Coordinates of C-alpha atoms in Angstrom, one line a residue:
X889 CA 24.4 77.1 75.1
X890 CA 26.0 74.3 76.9
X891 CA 24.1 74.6 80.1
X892 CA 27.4 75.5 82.1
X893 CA 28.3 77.8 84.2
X894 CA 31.4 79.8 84.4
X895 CA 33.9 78.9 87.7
X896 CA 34.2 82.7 88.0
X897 CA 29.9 83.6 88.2
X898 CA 30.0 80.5 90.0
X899 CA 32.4 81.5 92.6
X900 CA 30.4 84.7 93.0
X901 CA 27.3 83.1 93.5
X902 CA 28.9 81.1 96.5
X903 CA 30.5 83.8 97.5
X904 CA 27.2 86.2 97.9
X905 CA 25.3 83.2 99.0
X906 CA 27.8 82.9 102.0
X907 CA 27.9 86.6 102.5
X908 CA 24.4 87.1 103.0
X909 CA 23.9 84.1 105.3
X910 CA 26.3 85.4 107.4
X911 CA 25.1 89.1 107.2
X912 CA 21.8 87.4 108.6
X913 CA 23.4 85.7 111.3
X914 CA 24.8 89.0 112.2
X915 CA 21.6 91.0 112.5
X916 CA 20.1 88.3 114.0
X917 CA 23.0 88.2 116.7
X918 CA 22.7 91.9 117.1
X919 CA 19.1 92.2 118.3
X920 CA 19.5 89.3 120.6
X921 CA 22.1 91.7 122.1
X922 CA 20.1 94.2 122.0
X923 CA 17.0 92.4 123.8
X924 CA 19.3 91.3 126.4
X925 CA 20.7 95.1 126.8
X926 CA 17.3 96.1 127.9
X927 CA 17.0 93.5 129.8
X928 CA 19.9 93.7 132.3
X929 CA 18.9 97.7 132.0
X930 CA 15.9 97.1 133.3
X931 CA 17.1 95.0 136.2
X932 CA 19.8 97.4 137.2
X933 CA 17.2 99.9 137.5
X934 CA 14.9 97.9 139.4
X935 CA 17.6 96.4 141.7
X936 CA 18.9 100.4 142.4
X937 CA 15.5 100.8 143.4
X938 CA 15.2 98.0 145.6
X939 CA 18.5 99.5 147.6
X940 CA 16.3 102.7 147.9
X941 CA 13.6 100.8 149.5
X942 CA 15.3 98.6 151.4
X943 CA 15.0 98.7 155.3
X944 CA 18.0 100.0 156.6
X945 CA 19.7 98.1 159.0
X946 CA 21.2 99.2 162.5
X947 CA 24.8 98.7 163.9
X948 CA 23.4 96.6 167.0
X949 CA 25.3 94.2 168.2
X950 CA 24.2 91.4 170.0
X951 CA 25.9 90.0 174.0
X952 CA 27.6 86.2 173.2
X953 CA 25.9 84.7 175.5
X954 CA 21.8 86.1 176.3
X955 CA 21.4 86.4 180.0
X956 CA 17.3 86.0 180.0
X957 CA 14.3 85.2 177.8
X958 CA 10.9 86.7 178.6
X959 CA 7.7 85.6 177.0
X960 CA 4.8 88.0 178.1
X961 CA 0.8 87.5 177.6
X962 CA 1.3 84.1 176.1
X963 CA -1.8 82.1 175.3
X964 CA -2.1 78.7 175.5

């Protein structure tokens, strides 16, 4: 026994080494996609219902110029 190992075993446990790193960074990747998915579900569906319960808005429109100002029951 020389104490040596082999280029080929070697190369293989680089090669696994590497592999499984990146398999780990791919998971981990994954459910940080996955978190943010439900996130920006979850606001979708909240900002849909805020549209529903928004108050709606008339089509008034307003003179250019305002021809008088009242202020009633003031108190000073």
């Amino acid at each position: 026994m020389t104490g040596r190992v082999a280029l080929p075993v070697a190369a293989t446990a680089v090669a696994v080494h590497t592999t499984l790193a990146a398999l780990s960074q791919f998971v981990r990747h994954g459910a940080a996609v996955f978190h943010t998915s439900l996130y920006l579900a979850d606001m979708r569906s909240f900002l849909d219902m805020a549209a529903e319960r928004a108050p709606k808005r008339g089509e008034l429109t307003l003179p250019e110029q305002v021809e008088e100002t009242r202020l009633e029951e003031a108190v000073r």
